mmCIF file of C-alpha atoms in Angstrom:
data_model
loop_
_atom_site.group_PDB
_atom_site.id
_atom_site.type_symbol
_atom_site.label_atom_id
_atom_site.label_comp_id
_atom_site.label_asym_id
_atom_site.label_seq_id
_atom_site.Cartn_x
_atom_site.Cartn_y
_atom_site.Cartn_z
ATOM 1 C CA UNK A 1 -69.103 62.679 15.450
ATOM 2 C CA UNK A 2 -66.576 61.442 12.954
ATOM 3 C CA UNK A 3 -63.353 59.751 13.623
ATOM 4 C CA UNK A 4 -61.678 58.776 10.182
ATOM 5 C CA UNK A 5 -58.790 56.142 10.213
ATOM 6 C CA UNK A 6 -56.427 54.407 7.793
ATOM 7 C CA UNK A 7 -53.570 52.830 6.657
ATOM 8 C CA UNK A 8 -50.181 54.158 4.291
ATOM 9 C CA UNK A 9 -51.589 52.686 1.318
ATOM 10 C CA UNK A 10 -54.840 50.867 0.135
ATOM 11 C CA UNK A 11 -53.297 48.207 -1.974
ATOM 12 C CA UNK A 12 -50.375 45.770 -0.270
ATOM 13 C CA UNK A 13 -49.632 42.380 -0.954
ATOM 14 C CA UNK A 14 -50.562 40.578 2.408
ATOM 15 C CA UNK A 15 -54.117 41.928 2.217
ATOM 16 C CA UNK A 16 -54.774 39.957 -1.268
ATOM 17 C CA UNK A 17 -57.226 37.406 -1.070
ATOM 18 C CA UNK A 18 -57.216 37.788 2.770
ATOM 19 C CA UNK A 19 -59.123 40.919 3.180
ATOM 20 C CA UNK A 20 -59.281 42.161 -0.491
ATOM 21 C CA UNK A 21 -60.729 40.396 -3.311
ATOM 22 C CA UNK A 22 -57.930 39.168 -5.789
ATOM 23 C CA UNK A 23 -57.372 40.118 -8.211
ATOM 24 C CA UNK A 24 -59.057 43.321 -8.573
ATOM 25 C CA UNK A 25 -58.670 45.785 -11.218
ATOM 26 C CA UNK A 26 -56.619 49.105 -10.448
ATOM 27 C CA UNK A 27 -59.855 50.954 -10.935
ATOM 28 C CA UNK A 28 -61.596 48.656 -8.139
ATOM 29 C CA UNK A 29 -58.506 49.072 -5.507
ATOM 30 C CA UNK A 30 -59.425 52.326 -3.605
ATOM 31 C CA UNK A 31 -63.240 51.291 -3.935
ATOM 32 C CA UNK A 32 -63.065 48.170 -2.147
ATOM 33 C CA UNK A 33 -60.297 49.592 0.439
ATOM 34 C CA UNK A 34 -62.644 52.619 1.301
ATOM 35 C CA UNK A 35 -65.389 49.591 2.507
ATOM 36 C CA UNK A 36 -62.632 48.859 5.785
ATOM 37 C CA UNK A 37 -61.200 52.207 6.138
ATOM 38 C CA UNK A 38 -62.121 56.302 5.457
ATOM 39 C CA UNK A 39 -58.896 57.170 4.858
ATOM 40 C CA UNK A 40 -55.505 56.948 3.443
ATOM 41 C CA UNK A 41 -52.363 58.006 3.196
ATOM 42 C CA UNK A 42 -51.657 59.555 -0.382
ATOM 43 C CA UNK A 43 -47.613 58.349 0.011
ATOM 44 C CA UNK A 44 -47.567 57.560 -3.988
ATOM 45 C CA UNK A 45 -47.410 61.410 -4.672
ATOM 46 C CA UNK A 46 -43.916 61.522 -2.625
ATOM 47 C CA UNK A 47 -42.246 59.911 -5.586
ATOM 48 C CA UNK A 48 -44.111 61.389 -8.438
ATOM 49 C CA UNK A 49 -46.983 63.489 -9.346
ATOM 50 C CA UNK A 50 -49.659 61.581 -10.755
ATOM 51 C CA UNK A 51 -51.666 62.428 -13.825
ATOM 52 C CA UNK A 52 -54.895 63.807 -13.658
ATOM 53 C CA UNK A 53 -56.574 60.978 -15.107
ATOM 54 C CA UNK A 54 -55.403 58.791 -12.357
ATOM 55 C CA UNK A 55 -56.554 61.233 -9.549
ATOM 56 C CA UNK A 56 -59.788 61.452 -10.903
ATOM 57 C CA UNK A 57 -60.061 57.484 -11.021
ATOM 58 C CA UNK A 58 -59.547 57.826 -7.243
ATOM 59 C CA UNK A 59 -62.326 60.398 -6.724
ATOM 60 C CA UNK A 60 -64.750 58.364 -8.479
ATOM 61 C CA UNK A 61 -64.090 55.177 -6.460
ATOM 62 C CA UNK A 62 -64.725 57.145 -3.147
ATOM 63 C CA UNK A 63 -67.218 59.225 -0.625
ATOM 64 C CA UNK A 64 -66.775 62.950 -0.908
ATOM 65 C CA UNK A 65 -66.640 62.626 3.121
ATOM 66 C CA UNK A 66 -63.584 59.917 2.276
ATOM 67 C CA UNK A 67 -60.281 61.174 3.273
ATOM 68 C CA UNK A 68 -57.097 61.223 1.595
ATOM 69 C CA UNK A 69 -54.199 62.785 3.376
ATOM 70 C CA UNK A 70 -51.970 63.431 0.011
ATOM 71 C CA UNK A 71 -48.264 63.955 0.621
ATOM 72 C CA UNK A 72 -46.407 66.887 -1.561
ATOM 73 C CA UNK A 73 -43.901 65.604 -3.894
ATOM 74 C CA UNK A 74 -40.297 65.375 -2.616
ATOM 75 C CA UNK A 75 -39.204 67.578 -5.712
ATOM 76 C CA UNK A 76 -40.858 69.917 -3.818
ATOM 77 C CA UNK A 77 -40.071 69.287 -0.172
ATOM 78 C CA UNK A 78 -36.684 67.064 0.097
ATOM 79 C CA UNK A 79 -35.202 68.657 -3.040
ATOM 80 C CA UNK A 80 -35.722 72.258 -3.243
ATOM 81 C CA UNK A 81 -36.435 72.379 0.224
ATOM 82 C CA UNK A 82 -39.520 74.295 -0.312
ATOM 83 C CA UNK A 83 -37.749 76.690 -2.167
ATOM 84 C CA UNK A 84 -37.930 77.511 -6.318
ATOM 85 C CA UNK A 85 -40.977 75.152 -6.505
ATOM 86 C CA UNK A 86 -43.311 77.076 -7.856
ATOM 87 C CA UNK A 87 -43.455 74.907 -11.487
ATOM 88 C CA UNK A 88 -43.652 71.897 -9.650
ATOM 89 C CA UNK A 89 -46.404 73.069 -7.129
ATOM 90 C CA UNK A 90 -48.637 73.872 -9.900
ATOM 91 C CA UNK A 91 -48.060 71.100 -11.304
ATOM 92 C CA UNK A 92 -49.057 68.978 -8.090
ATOM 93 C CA UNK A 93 -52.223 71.272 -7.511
ATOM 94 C CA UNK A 94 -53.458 71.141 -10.923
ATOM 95 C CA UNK A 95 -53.133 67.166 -10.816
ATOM 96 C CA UNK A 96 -54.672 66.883 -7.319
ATOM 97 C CA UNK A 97 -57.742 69.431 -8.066
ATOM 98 C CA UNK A 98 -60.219 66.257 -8.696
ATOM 99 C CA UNK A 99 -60.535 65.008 -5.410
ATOM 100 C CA UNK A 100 -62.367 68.130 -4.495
ATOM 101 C CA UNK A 101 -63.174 67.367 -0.357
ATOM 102 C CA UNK A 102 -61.677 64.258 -0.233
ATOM 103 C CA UNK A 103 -58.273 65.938 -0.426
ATOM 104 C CA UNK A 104 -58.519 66.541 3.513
ATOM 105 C CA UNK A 105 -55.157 67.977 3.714
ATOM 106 C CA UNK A 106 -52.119 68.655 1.748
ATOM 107 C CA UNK A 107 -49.179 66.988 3.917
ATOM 108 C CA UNK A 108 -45.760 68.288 3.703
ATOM 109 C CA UNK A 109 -43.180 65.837 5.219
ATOM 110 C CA UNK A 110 -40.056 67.568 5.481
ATOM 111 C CA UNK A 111 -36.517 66.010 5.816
ATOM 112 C CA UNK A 112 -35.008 65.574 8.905
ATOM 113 C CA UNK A 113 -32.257 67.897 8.211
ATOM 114 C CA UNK A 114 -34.945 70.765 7.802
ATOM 115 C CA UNK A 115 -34.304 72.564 11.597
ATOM 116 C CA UNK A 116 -35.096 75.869 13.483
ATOM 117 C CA UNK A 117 -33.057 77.714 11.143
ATOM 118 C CA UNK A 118 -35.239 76.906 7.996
ATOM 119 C CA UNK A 119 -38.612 78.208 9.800
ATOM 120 C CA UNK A 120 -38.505 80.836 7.579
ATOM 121 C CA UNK A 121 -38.468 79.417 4.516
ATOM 122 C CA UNK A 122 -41.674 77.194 5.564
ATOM 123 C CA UNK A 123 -43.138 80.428 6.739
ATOM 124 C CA UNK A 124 -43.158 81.755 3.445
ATOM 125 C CA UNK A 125 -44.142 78.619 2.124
ATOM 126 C CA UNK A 126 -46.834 78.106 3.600
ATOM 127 C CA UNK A 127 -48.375 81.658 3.353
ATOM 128 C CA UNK A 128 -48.135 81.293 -0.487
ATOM 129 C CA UNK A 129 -50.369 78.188 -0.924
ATOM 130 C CA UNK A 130 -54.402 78.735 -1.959
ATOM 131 C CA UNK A 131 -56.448 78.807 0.442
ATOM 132 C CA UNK A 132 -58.559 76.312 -1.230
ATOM 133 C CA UNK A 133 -56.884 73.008 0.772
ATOM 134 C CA UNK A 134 -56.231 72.733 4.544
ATOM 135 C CA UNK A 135 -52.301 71.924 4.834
ATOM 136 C CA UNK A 136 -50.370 69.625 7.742
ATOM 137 C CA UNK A 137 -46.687 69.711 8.095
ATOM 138 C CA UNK A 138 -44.279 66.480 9.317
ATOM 139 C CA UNK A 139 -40.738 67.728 10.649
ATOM 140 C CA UNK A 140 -38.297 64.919 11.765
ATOM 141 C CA UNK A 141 -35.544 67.596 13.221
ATOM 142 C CA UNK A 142 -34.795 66.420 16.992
ATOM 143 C CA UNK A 143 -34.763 70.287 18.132
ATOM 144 C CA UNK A 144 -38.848 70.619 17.393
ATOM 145 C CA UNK A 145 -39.134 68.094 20.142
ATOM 146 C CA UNK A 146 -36.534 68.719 22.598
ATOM 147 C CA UNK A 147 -36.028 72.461 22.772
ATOM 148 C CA UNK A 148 -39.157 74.562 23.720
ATOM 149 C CA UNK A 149 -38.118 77.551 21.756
ATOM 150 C CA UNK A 150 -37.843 75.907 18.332
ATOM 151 C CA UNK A 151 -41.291 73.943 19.544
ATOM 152 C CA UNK A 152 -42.922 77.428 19.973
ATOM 153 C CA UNK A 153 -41.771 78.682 17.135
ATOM 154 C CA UNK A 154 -43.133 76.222 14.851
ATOM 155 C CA UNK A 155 -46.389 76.102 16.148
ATOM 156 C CA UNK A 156 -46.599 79.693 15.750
ATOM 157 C CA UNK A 157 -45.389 79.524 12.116
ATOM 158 C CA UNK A 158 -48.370 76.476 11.476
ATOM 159 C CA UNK A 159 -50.925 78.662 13.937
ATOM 160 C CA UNK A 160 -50.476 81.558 11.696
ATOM 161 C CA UNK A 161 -52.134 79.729 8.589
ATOM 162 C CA UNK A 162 -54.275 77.397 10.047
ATOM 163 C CA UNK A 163 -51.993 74.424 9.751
ATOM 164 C CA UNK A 164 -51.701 71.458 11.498
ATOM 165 C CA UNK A 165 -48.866 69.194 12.880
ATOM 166 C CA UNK A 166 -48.232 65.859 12.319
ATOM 167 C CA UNK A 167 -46.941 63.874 14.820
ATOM 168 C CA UNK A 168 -45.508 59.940 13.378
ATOM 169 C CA UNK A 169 -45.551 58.338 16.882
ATOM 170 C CA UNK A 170 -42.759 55.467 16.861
ATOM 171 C CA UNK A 171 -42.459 55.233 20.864
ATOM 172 C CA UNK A 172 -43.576 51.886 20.170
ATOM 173 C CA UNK A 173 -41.299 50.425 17.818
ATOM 174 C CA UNK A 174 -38.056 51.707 19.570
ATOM 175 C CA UNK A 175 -38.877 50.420 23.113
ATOM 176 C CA UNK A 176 -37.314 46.940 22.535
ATOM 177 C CA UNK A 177 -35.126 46.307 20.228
ATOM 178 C CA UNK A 178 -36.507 44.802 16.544
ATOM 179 C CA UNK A 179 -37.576 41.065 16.438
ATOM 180 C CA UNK A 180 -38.336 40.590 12.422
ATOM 181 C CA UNK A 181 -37.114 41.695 9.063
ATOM 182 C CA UNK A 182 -39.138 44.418 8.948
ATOM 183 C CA UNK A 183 -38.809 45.765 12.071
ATOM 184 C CA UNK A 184 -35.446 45.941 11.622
ATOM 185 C CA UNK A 185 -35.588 47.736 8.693
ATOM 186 C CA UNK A 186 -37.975 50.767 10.053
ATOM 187 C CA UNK A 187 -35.127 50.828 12.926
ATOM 188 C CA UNK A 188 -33.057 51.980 10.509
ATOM 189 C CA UNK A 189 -35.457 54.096 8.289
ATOM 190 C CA UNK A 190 -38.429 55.724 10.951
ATOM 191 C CA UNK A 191 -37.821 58.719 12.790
ATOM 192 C CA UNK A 192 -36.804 57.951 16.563
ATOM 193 C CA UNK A 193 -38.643 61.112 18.310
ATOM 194 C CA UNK A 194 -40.854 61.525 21.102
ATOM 195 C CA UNK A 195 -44.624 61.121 21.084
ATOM 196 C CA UNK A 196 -46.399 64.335 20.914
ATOM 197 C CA UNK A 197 -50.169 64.767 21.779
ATOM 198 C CA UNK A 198 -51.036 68.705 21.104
ATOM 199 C CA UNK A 199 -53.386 69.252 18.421
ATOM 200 C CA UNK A 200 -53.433 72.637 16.568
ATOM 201 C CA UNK A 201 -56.390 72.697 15.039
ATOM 202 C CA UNK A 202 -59.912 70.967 14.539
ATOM 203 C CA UNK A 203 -58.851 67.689 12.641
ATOM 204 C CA UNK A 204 -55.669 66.829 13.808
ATOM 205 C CA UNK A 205 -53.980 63.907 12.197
ATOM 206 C CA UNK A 206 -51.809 61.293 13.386
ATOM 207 C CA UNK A 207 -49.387 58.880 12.224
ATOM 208 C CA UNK A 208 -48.818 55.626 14.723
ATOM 209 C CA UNK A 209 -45.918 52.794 14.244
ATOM 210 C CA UNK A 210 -46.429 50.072 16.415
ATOM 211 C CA UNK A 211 -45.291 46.580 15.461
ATOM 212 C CA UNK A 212 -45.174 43.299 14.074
ATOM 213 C CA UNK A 213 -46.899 41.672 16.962
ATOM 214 C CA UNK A 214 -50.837 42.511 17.257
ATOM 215 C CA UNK A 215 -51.098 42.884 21.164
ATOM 216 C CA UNK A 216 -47.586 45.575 21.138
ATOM 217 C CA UNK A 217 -48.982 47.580 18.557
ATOM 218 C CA UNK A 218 -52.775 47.386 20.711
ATOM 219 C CA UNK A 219 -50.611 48.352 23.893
ATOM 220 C CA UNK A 220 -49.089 51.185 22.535
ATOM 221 C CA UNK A 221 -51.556 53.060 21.216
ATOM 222 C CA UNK A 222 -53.353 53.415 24.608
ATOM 223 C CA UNK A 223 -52.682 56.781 25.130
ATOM 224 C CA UNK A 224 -54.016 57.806 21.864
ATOM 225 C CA UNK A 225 -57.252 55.927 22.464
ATOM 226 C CA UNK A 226 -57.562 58.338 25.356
ATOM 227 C CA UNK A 227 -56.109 61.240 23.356
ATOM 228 C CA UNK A 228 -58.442 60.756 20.322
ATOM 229 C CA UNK A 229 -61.757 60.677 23.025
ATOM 230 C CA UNK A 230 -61.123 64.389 24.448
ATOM 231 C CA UNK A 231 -60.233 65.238 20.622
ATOM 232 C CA UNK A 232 -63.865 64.129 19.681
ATOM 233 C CA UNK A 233 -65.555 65.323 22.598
ATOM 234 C CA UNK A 234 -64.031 68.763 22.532
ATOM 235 C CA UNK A 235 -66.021 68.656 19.009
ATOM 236 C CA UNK A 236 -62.112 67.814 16.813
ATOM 237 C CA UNK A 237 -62.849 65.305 13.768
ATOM 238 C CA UNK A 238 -59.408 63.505 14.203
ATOM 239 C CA UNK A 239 -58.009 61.229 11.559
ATOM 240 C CA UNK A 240 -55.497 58.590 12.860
ATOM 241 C CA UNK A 241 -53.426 56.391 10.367
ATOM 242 C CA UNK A 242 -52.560 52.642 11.820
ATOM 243 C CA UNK A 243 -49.105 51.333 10.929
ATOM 244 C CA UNK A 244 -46.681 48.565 11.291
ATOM 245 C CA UNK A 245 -43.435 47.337 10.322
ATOM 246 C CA UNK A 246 -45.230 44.950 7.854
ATOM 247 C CA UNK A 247 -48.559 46.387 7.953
ATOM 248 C CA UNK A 248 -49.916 42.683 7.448
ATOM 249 C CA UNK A 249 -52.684 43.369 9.713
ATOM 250 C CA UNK A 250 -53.086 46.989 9.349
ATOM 251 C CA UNK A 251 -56.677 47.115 7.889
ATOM 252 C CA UNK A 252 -58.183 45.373 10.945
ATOM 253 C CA UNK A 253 -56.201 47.500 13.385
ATOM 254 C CA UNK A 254 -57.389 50.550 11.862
ATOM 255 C CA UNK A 255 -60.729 49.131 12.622
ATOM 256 C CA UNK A 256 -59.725 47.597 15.872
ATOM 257 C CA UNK A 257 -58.635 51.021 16.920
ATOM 258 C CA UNK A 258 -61.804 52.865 15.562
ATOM 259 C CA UNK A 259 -63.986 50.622 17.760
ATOM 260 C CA UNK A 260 -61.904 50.937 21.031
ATOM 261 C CA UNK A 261 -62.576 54.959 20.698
ATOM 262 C CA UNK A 262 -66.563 53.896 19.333
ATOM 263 C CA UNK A 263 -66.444 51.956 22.677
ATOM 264 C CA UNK A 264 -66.130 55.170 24.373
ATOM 265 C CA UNK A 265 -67.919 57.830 22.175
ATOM 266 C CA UNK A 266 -70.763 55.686 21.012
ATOM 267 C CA UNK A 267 -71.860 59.093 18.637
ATOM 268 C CA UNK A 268 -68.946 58.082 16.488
ATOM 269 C CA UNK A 269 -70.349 56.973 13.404
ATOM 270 C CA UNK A 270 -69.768 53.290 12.592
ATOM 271 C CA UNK A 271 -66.906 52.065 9.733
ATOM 272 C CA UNK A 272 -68.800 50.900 6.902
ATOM 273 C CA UNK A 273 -69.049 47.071 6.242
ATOM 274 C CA UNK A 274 -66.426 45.373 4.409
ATOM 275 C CA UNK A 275 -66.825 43.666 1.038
ATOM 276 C CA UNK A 276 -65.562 39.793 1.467
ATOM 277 C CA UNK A 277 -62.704 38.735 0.450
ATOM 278 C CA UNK A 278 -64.407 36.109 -1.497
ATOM 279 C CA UNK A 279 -67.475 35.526 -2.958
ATOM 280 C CA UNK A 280 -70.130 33.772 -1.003
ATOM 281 C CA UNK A 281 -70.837 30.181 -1.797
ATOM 282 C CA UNK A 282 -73.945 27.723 -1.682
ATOM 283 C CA UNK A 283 -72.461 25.702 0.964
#
């Protein structure tokens, strides 16, 4: 059994020197992160495409069995709403086509403006991509969660391709009000939607927000210890992505959170063994 988890990004500026070796060379970065976690967020592609050359840095550094979970350009998704992209999806594909299996999905985040009404237009979408990559889709539109129709409908639309849904859990972070900097700022910029446990597939994939504080963020994810367990014992290869508001601490949560479900499905495998963050000395 094979439970992958991760963080949003594999370089950030708290983990320097405290969990990473620093400094390290950009071509060292993913490397040493893939010794705590086995797998990442791809957010970096949201902005920009990234050339070739720097994809294929990223395959070298990691496990074919290493996942990244690599977000479609906002050109794309936010811009053309999924609509006259064909330029800029080749563009993406070609760039991304050195990862080979470590590209476990393709992950299109759409805006939170994209509702019911635009189902068709992913439809279509979707049923134009290769079949070469496994594709999950993120919608932030209140109406997926609270009305049962538009629900239905859009796991019907993701059913009929094989795609899965994406749930960003951020129960947590809205059930008392924000106590730092940084909570206060993913107030304003995280998605305020229920928490929703249905997987569509094999390897579902989830996105959890807790926050600053170690034992809120522990508390809250409770029900997805117990969700992830049935996932892996029905014989699902979930992949679960640990955040907070400052993600500080979000390497050894991801771990934290891998050995809870370990605890209870000893055939998980084990997380690899991290590299200090310093060398060892004589004394």
């Amino acid at each position: 059994m094979k439970l992958h988890v991760g963080c949003a990004m594999w370089t950030h500026a708290p983990w320097r020197g405290r969990f990473l070796p620093h400094p390290l060379p950009p071509e060292e970065r993913l490397r040493t992160y893939a010794t705590w976690c086995n797998a990442v967020e791809g957010n970096t592609t949201f902005y920009a495409t990234p050339a070739r050359s720097t994809v294929e840095s990223w395959a070298r550094q990691t496990a074919p069995d290493f996942r990244l979970v690599v977000k479609l350009p906002k050109s794309i998704t936010h811009e053309r709403r999924l609509n006259g992209a064909e330029e800029e999806l080749r563009s993406f594909l070609d760039a991304i086509e050195p990862l080979g299996p470590r590209a476990h999905a393709l992950w299109i985040q759409l805006p939170g403006s994209f509702g019911p009404a635009d189902l068709g237009t992913l439809a279509g979408f979707l049923r134009r991509l290769p079949h070469t990559y496994r594709y999950a889709v993120e919608v932030r539109h209140r109406a997926f969660f609270d009305d049962r129709r538009s629900e239905g409908l859009l796991e019907r639309v993701l059913a009929g391709v094989g795609a899965e849904w994406i749930p960003f859990d951020t129960v947590t972070l809205f059930r008392s009000p924000p106590t730092s900097d940084a909570e206060r700022d993913a107030w304003v910029k995280k998605p305020r939607v229920p928490r929703r446990t249905a997987a569509l597939t094999d390897r579902p994939i989830i996105r959890y927000l807790g926050r600053d504080a170690t034992e809120h963020t522990v508390e809250g994810w409770r029900p997805w210890i117990g969700t992830v367990t049935e996932w892996l014992r029905e014989g699902r290869s979930p992949t679960v992505f640990i955040h907070t508001p400052d993600n500080a601490d979000a390497l050894t949560l991801a771990r934290r959170f891998h050995d809870e479900v370990r605890a209870r499905v000893p055939e998980v495998d084990p997380l690899p063994e991290p590299l200090p963050a310093e060398p060892p000395t004589l004394f």
